[in-house]
Coordinates of C-alpha atoms and ligand atoms in Angstrom, one line a residue:
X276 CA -196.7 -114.6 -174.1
X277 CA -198.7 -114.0 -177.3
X278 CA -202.1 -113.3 -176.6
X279 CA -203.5 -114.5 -180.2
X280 CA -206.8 -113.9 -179.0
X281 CA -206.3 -110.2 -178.4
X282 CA -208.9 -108.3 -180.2
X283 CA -210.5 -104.7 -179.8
X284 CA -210.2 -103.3 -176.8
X285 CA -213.4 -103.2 -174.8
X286 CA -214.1 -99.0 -174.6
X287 CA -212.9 -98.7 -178.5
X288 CA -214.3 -96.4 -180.7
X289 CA -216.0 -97.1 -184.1
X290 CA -217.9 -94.4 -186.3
X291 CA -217.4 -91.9 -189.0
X292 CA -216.0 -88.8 -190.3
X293 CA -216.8 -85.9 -192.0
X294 CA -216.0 -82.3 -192.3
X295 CA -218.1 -79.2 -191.7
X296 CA -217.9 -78.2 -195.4
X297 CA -218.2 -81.6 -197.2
X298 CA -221.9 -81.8 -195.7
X299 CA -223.7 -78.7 -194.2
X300 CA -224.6 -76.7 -196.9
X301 CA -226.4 -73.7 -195.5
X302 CA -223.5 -72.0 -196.3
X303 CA -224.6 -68.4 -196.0
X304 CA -227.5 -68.9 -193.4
X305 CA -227.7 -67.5 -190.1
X306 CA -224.9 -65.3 -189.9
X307 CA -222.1 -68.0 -191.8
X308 CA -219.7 -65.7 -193.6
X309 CA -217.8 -67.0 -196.7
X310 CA -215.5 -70.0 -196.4
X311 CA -212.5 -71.0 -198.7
X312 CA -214.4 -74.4 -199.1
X313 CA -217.3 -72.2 -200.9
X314 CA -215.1 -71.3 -203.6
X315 CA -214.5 -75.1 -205.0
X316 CA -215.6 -75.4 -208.4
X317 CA -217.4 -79.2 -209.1
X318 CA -214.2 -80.3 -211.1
X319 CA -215.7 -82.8 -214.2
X320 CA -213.6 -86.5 -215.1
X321 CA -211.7 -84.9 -218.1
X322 CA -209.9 -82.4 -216.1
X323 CA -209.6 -84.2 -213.0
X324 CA -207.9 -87.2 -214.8
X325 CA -205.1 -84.3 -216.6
X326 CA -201.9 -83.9 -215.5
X327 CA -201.4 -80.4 -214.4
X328 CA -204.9 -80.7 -212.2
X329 CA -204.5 -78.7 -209.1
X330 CA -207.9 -78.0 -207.1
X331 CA -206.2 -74.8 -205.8
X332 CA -207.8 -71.5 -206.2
X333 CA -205.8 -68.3 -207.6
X334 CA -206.8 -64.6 -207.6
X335 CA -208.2 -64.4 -210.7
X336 CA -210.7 -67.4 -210.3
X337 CA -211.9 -66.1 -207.2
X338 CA -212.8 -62.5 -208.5
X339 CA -214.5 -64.9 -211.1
X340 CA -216.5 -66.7 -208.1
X341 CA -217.2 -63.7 -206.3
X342 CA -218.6 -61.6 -209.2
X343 CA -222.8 -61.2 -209.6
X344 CA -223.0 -63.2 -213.1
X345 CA -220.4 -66.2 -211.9
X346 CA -222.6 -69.5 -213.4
X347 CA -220.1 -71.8 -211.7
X348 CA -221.9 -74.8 -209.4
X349 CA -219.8 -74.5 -205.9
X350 CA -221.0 -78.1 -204.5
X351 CA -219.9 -77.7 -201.2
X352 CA -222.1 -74.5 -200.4
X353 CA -224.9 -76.5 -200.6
X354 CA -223.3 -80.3 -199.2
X355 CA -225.7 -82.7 -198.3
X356 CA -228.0 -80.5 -196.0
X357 CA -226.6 -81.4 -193.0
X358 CA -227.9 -78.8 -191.4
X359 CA -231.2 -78.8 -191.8
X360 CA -231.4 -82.8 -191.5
X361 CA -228.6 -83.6 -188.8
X362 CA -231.3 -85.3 -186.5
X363 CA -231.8 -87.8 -189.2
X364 CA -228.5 -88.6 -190.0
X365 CA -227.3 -89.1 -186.4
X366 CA -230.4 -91.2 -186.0
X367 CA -228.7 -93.5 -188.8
X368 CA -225.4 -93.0 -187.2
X369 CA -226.8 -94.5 -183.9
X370 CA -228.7 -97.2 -185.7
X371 CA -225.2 -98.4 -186.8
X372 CA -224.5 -98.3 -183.5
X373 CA -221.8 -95.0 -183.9
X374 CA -220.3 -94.4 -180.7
X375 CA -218.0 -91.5 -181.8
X376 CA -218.6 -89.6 -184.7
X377 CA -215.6 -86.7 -186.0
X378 CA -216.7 -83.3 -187.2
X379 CA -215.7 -79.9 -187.5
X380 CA -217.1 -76.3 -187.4
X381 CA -217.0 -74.4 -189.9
X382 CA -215.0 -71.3 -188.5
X383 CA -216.9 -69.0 -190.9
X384 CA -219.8 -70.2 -189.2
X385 CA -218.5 -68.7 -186.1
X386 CA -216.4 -65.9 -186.9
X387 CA -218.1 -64.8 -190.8
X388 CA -214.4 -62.7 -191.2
X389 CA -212.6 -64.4 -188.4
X390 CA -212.2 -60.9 -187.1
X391 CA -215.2 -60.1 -185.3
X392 CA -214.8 -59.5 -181.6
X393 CA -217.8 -61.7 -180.8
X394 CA -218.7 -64.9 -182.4
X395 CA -222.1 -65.8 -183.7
X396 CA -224.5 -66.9 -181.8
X397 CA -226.4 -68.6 -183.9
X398 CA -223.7 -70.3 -185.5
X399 CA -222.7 -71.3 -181.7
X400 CA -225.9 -72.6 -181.5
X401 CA -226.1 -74.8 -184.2
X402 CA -223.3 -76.8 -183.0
X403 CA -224.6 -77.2 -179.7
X404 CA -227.7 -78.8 -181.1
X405 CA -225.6 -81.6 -182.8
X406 CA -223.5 -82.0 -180.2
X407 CA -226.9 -82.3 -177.9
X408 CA -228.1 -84.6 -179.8
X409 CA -225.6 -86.8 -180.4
X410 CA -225.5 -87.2 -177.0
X411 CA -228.4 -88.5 -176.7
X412 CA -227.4 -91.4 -178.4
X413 CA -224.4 -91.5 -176.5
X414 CA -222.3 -91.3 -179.5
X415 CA -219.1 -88.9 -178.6
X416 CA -218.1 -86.2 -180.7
X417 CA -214.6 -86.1 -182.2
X418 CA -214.1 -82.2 -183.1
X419 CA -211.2 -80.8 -186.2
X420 CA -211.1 -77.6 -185.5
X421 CA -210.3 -76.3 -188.6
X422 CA -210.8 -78.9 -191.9
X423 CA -210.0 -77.2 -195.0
X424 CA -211.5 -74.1 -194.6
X425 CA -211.8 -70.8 -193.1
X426 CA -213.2 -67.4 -193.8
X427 CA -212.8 -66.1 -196.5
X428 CA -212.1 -63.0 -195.6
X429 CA -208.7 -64.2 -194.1
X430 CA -207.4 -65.4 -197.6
X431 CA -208.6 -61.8 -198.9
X432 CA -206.6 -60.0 -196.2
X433 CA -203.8 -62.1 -195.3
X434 CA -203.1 -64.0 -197.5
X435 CA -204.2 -67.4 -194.8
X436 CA -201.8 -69.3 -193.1
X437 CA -198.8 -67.2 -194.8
X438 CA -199.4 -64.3 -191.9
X439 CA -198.3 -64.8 -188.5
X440 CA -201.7 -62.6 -187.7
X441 CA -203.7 -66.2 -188.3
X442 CA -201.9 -67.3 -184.9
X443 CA -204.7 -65.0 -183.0
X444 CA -207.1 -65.1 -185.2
X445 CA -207.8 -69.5 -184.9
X446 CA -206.6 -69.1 -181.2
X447 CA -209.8 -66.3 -180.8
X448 CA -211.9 -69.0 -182.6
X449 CA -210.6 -72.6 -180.9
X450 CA -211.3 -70.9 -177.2
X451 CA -214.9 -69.7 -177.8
X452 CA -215.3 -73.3 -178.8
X453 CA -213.6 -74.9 -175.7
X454 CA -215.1 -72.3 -173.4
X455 CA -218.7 -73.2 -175.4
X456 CA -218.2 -76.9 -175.8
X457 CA -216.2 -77.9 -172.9
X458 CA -218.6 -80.0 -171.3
X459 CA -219.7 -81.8 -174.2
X460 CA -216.5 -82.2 -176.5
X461 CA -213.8 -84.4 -175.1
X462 CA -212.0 -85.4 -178.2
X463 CA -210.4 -82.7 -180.3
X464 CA -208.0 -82.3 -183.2
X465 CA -206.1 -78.7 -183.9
X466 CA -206.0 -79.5 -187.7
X467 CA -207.0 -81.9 -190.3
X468 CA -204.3 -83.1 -192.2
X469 CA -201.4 -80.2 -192.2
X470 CA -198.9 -81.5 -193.9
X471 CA -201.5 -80.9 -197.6
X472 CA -200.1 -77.9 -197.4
X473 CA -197.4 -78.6 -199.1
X474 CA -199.7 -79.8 -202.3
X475 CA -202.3 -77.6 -201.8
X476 CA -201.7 -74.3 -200.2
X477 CA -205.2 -72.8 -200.9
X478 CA -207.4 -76.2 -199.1
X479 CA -204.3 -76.2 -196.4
X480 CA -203.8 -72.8 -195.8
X481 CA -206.4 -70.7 -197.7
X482 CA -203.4 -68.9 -199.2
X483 CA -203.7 -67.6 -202.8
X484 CA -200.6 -69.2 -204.6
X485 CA -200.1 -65.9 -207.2
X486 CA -199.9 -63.7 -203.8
X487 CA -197.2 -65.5 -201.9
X488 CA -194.8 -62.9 -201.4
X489 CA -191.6 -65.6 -201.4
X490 CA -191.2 -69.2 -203.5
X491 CA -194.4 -71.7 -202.8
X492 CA -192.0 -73.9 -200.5
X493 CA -191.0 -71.1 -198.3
X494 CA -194.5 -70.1 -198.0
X495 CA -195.9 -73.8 -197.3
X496 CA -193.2 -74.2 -194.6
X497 CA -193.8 -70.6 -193.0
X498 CA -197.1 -71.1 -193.3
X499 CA -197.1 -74.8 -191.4
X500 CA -195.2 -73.1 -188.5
X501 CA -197.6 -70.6 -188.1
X502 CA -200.4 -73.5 -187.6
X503 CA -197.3 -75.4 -185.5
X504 CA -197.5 -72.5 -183.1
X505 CA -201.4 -72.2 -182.9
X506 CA -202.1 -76.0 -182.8
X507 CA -199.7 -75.9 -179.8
X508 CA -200.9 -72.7 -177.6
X509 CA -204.8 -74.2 -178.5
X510 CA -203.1 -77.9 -177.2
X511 CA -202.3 -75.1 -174.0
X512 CA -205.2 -73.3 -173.5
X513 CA -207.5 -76.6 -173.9
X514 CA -205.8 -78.3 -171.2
X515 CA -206.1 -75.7 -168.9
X516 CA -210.3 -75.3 -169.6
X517 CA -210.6 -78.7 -170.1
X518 CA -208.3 -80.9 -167.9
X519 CA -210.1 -84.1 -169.2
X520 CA -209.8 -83.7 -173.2
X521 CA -207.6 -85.2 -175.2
X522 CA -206.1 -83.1 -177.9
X523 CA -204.7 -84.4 -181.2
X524 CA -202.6 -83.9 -184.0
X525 CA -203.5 -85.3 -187.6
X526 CA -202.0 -86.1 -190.7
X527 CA -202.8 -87.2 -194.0
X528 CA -200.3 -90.9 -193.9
X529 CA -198.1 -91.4 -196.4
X530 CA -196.9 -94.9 -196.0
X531 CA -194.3 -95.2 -198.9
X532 CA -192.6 -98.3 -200.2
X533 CA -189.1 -98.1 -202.1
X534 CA -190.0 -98.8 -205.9
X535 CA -187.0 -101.5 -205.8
X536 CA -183.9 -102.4 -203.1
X537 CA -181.8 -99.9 -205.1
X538 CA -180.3 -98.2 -202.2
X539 CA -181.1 -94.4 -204.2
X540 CA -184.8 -95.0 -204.2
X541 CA -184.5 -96.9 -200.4
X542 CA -182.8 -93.2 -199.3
X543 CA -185.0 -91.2 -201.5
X544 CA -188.2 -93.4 -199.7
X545 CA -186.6 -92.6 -196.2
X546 CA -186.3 -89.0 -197.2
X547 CA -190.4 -89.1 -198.4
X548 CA -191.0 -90.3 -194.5
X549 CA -189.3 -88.6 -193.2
X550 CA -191.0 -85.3 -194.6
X551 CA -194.5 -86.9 -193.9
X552 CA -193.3 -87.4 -190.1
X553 CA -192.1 -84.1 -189.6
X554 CA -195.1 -82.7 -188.5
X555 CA -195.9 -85.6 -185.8
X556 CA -192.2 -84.7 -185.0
X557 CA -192.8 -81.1 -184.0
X558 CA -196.6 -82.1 -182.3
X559 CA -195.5 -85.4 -180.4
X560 CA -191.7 -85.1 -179.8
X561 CA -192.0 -80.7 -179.3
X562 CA -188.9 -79.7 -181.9
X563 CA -188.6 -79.5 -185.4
X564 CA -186.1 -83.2 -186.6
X565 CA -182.7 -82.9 -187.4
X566 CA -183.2 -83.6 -191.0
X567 CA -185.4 -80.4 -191.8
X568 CA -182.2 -78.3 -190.8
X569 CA -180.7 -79.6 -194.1
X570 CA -183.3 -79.8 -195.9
X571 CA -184.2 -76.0 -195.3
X572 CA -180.8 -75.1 -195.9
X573 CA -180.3 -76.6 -199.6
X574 CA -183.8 -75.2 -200.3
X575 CA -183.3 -71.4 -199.4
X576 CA -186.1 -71.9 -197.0
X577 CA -185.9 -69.7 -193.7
X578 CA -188.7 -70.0 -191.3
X579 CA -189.1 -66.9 -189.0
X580 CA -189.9 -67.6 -185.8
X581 CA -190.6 -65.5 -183.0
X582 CA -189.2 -65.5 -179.7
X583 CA -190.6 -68.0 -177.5
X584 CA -191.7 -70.4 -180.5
X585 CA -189.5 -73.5 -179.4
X586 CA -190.6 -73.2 -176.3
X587 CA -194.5 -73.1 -177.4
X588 CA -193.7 -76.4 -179.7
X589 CA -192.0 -78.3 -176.4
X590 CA -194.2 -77.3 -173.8
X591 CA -197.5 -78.4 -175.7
X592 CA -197.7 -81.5 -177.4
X593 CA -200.4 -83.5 -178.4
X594 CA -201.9 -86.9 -176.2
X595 CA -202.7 -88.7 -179.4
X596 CA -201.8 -89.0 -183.4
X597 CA -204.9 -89.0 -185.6
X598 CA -204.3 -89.6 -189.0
X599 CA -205.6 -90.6 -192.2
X600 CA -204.9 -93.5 -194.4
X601 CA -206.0 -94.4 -197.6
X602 CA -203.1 -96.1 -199.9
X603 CA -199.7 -96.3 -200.0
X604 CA -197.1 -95.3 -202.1
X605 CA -193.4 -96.0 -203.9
X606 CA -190.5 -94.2 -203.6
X607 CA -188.0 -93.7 -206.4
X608 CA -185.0 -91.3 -207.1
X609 CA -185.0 -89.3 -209.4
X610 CA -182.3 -86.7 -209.9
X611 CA -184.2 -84.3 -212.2
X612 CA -187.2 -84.0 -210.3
X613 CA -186.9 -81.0 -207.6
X614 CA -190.5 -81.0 -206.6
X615 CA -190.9 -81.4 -203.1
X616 CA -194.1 -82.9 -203.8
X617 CA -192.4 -86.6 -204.0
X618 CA -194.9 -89.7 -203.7
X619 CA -197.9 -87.9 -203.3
X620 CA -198.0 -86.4 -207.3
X621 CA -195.6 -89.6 -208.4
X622 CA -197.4 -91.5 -211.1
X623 CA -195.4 -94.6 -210.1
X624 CA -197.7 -97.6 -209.7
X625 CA -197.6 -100.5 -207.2
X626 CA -198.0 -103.6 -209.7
X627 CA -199.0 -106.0 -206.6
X628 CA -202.1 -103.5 -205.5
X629 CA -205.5 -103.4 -207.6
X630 CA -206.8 -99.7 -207.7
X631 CA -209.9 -97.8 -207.0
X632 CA -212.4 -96.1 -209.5
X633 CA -210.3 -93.0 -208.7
X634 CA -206.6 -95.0 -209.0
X635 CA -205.9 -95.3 -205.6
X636 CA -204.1 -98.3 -204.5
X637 CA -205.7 -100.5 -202.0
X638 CA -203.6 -102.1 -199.7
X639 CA -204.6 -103.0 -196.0
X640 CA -201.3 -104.6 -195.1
X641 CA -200.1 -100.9 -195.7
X642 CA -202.3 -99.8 -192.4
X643 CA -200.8 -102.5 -190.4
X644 CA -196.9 -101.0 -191.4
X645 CA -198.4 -97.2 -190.6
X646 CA -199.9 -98.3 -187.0
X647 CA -196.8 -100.0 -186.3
X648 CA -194.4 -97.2 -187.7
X649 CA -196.3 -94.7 -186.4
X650 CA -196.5 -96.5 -182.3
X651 CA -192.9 -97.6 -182.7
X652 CA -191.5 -94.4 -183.3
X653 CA -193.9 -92.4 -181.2
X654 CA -195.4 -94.4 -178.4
X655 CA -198.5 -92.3 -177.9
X656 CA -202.3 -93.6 -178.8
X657 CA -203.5 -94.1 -182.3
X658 CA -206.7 -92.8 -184.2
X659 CA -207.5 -93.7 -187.7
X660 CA -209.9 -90.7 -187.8
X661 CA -210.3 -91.3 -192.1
X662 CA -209.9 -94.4 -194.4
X663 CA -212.6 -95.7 -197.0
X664 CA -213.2 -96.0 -200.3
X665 CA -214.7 -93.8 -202.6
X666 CA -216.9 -95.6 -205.5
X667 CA -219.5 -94.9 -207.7
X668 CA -222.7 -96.7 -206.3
X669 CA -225.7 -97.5 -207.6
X670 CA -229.3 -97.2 -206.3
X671 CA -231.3 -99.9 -207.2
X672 CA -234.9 -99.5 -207.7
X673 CA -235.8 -101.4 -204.3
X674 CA -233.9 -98.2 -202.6
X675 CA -230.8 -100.9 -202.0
X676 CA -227.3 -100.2 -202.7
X677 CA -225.1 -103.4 -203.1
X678 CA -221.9 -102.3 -202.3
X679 CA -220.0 -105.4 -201.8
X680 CA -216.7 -103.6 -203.0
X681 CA -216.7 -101.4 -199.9
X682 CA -217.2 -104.0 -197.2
X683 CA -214.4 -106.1 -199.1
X684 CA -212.0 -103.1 -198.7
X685 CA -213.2 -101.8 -195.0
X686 CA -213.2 -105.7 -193.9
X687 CA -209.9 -106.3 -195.5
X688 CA -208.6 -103.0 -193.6
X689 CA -210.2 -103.7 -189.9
X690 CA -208.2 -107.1 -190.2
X691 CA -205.3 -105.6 -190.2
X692 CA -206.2 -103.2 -187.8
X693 CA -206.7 -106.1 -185.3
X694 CA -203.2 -107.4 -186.3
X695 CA -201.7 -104.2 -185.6
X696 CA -203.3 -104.7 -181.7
X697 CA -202.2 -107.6 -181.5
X698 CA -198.7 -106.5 -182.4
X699 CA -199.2 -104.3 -179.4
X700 CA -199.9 -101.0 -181.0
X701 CA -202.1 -98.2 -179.5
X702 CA -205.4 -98.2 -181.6
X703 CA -207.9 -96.1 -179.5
X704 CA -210.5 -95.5 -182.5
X705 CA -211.6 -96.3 -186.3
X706 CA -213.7 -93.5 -187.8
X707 CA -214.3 -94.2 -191.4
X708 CA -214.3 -91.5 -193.9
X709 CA -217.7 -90.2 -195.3
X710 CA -219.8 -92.6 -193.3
X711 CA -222.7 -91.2 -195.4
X712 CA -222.0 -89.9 -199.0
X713 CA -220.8 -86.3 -199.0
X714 CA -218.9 -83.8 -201.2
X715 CA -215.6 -84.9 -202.0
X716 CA -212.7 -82.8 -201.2
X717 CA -210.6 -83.1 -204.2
X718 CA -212.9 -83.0 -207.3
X719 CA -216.6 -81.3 -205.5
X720 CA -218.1 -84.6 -206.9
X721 CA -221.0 -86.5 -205.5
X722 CA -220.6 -89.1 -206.7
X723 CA -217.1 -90.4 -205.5
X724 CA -219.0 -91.9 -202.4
X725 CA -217.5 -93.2 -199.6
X726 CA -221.0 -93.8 -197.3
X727 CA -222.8 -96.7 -196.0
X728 CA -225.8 -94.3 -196.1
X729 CA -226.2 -93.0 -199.8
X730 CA -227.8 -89.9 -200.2
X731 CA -229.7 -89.2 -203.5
X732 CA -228.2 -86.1 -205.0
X733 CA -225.9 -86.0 -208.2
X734 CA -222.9 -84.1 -209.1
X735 CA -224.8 -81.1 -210.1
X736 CA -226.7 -80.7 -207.6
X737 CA -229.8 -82.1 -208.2
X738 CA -231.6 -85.3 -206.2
X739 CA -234.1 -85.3 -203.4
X740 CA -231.6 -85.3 -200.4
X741 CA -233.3 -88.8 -199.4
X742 CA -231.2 -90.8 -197.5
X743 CA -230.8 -95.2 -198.3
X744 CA -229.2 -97.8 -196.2
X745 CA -226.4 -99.4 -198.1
X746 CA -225.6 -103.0 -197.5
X747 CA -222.4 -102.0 -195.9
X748 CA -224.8 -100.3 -192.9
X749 CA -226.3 -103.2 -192.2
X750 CA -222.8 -104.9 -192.4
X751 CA -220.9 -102.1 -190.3
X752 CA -223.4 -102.5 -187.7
X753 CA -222.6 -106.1 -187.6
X754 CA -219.0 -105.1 -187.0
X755 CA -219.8 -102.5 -184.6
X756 CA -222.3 -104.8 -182.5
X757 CA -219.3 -107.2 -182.3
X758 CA -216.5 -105.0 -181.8
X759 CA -215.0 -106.1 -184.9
X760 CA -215.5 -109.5 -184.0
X761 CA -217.7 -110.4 -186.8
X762 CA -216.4 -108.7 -190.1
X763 CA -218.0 -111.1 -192.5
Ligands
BG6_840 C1 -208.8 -86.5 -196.8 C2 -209.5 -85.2 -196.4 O1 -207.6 -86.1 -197.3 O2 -209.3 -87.2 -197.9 C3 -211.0 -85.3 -196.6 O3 -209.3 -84.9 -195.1 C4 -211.3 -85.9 -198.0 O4 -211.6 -84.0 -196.4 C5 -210.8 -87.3 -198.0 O5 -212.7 -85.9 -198.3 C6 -211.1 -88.0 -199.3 O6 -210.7 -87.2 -200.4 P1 -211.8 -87.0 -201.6 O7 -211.1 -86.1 -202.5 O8 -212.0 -88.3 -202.2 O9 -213.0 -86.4 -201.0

């Protein structure tokens, strides 16, 4: 029978989630070596809002970056000073009552070229104080192994993710971490969000589009397998150090509506899915689906693989899906359009959703349809590990930020989260996105926040670092207290 009254489960996990270089800073202290992420221009309204706006890097800018007289501001070398101020913010996050909160090293921080022999120590080091210290507060760490970034010097040389030699390289870096960390990471995920690649080959892969040595699909796919391959032997080699983690896969959820019942734009929304499931496909089920076979085919695309790949992919699979949600989209065929892109660049607009500041459709129903797709096609645990909105906020002079907009949409979303359980789906943990404010990823802005803790800086750079409660803390700690019992 229907158990209306089924709610959170008793050991569920609410927090927050961030990435290494949205929020550190510090990015060339104690031994860091350059990152992708350090290379990401603040990107102003204007061009943000064009059409052609890409927040890929090409050669030419980065010789522009890396020379002595470059003016450009680079927001995310300097974050929010997480480094120096972590105590404080986990503080907050416990006050919340936090008790998981997602991170991830920065591997530059670790491995300044990704090619050293030995990591650094100090870099080792600094990660085992956060780690430390979130313990203390009992608050467990969810770890991405690799968010967006990676030395630099790997883009230089390689070309990223394009090279096969990358395989190594992360699988060097994720086992210092799980031989360092094993006793105080149980969570982990292999990487945030792969299937970006395919829009953004520079964030997803650090690869440099002008140097792609075959079209930008081919590389994106070649490129995916190659982080298929190491998300799977690190799934391997954490199981055998760590027999108790739990080792995820993430994507970036693409829950996509056909624009009308036209059976075209029904097929063509199938097809979108389809292309977002993939990568689940190859992490939960251990083979690349049936469909890509065509797909590659009519597309010239060939994906090399080694010897001993398939068997990597079937042996290894993930215990959990992470992903992130934050709209949904429409589907629609269109015959002339070849881009491979689909809903994610579509302009098409839902007329039944309201949008964010930054046009994003809000839709909470749409996270009850992805939990439910998602465990009815895959049947292992679920992790919403992102989902929040980003808003401009205002501080008011009384150091109060009334942000009524953001509990509307998070209390609008963790309903339907609890409808999804009581569907029956497999919701281990809710970590929303940018629990204090942080860089953005797309645009380097500060002020697309997505916190309940804001943290006084602007979008050049300039603010005192202090840190506010938002309303929505003293609200998510309400939530949290109750185990989303109380979400008024
Ligand atoms: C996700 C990324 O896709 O979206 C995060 O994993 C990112 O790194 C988040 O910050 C929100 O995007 P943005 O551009 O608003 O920061």
């Amino acid at each position: 029978m229907l158990n209306k009254a089924k709610g959170f489960p008793e050991n569920f996990m609410w927090g927050g989630a961030t990435a290494a270089n949205q929020l550190e800073g510090a990015y060339n202290l104690d031994g860091k070596g350059l990152s992708t992420s350090d290379m990401a221009p603040f990107v102003p309204k204007e061009e943000r809002d064009g059409a052609d706006f890409t927040f890929d890097v090409d050669s030419k800018q980065l010789e522009e970056y890396l020379g002595e007289d470059c003016q450009v501001y680079f927001p995310k070398r300097q974050g929010i000073d997480f480094y120096h101020r972590y105590k404080e913010d986990i503080a907050l996050f416990a006050e919340m009552g936090f008790n998981v909160f997602r991170l991830s090293i920065a591997w530059p921080r670790i491995f300044p070229t990704g090619e050293e022999s030995e990591p650094n120590e100090a870099g080792l080091a600094f990660y085992d104080k956060v780690f430390d210290e979130l313990r203390k507060y009992n608050i467990e760490p969810l770890v991405t192994i690799s968010h967006y970034e990676m030395p630099l010097a790997l883009t230089e040389k390689y070309n990223g993710w394009e090279s096969r030699e990358l395989i190594d390289l992360y699988l060097k870096f994720a086992n210092t971490l799980f031989d360092r960390y094993k006793d105080k990471v149980k969570y982990w995920i292999t990487f945030n969000e792969m299937n970006m690649m395919l829009t953004s080959l520079y964030t997803g892969g650090g690869i440099l589009e002008d140097k792609i040595k075959s079209s930008k699909e081919q590389a994106a796919y070649q490129a995916t397998h190659h982080q298929f391959v190491a998300s799977a032997l690190a799934v391997k080699s954490g199981r055998e150090k760590m027999p108790n983690a739990k080792i995820g896969c993430m994507i970036c959820r693409l829950e996509t509506y056909a624009a009308t019942c036209k059976p075209e734009d029904v097929l063509q929304t199938l097809r979108e899915d389809q292309m977002n499931l993939f990568y689940p496909e190859v992490q939960v089920r251990g083979e690349y689906p049936f469909y890509m076979e065509r797909y590659f085919a009519e597309n010239d695309i060939v994906i090399h693989k080694e010897p001993g790949d398939d068997a990597i992919l079937k042996n290894n699979t993930v215990d959990f899906i992470a992903f992130s949600y934050y709209m949904t989209y429409l589907g629609k065929y269109d015959p002339t359009n070849k881009d491979n892109s689909g809903c994610l660049v579509s302009q098409l607009k839902n007329p039944h959703l309201e949008l964010s500041e930054w046009g994003w459709p809000i839709d909470p129903t749409g996270l009850r349809i992805a939990l439910n797709r998602l465990y009815d096609r895959y049947h292992v645990p679920l992790f919403i590990v992102e989902n929040g909105l980003g808003a401009i906020d205002v501080l008011e002079e009384d150091g109060r930020v009334h942000d009524d907009y953001r509990i509307d949409y998070l209390q609008k979303h963790i309903a339907q989260m609890k409808e999804a359980i009581q569907d029956g789906v497999d919701l281990i943990g809710y970590t929303t996105w940018g629990p204090i404010d942080i860089i953005s990823c797309s645009t380097s802005e500060m002020s697309k926040r997505y916190g309940f803790i804001y943290v006084d800086q602007d979008d050049e750079g300039k603010g005192s670092l202090t840190r506010y409660r938002k309303d929505s803390f003293y609200w998510y700690k309400k939530v949290i207290e109750s185990n989303g019992e109380i979400l008024e």
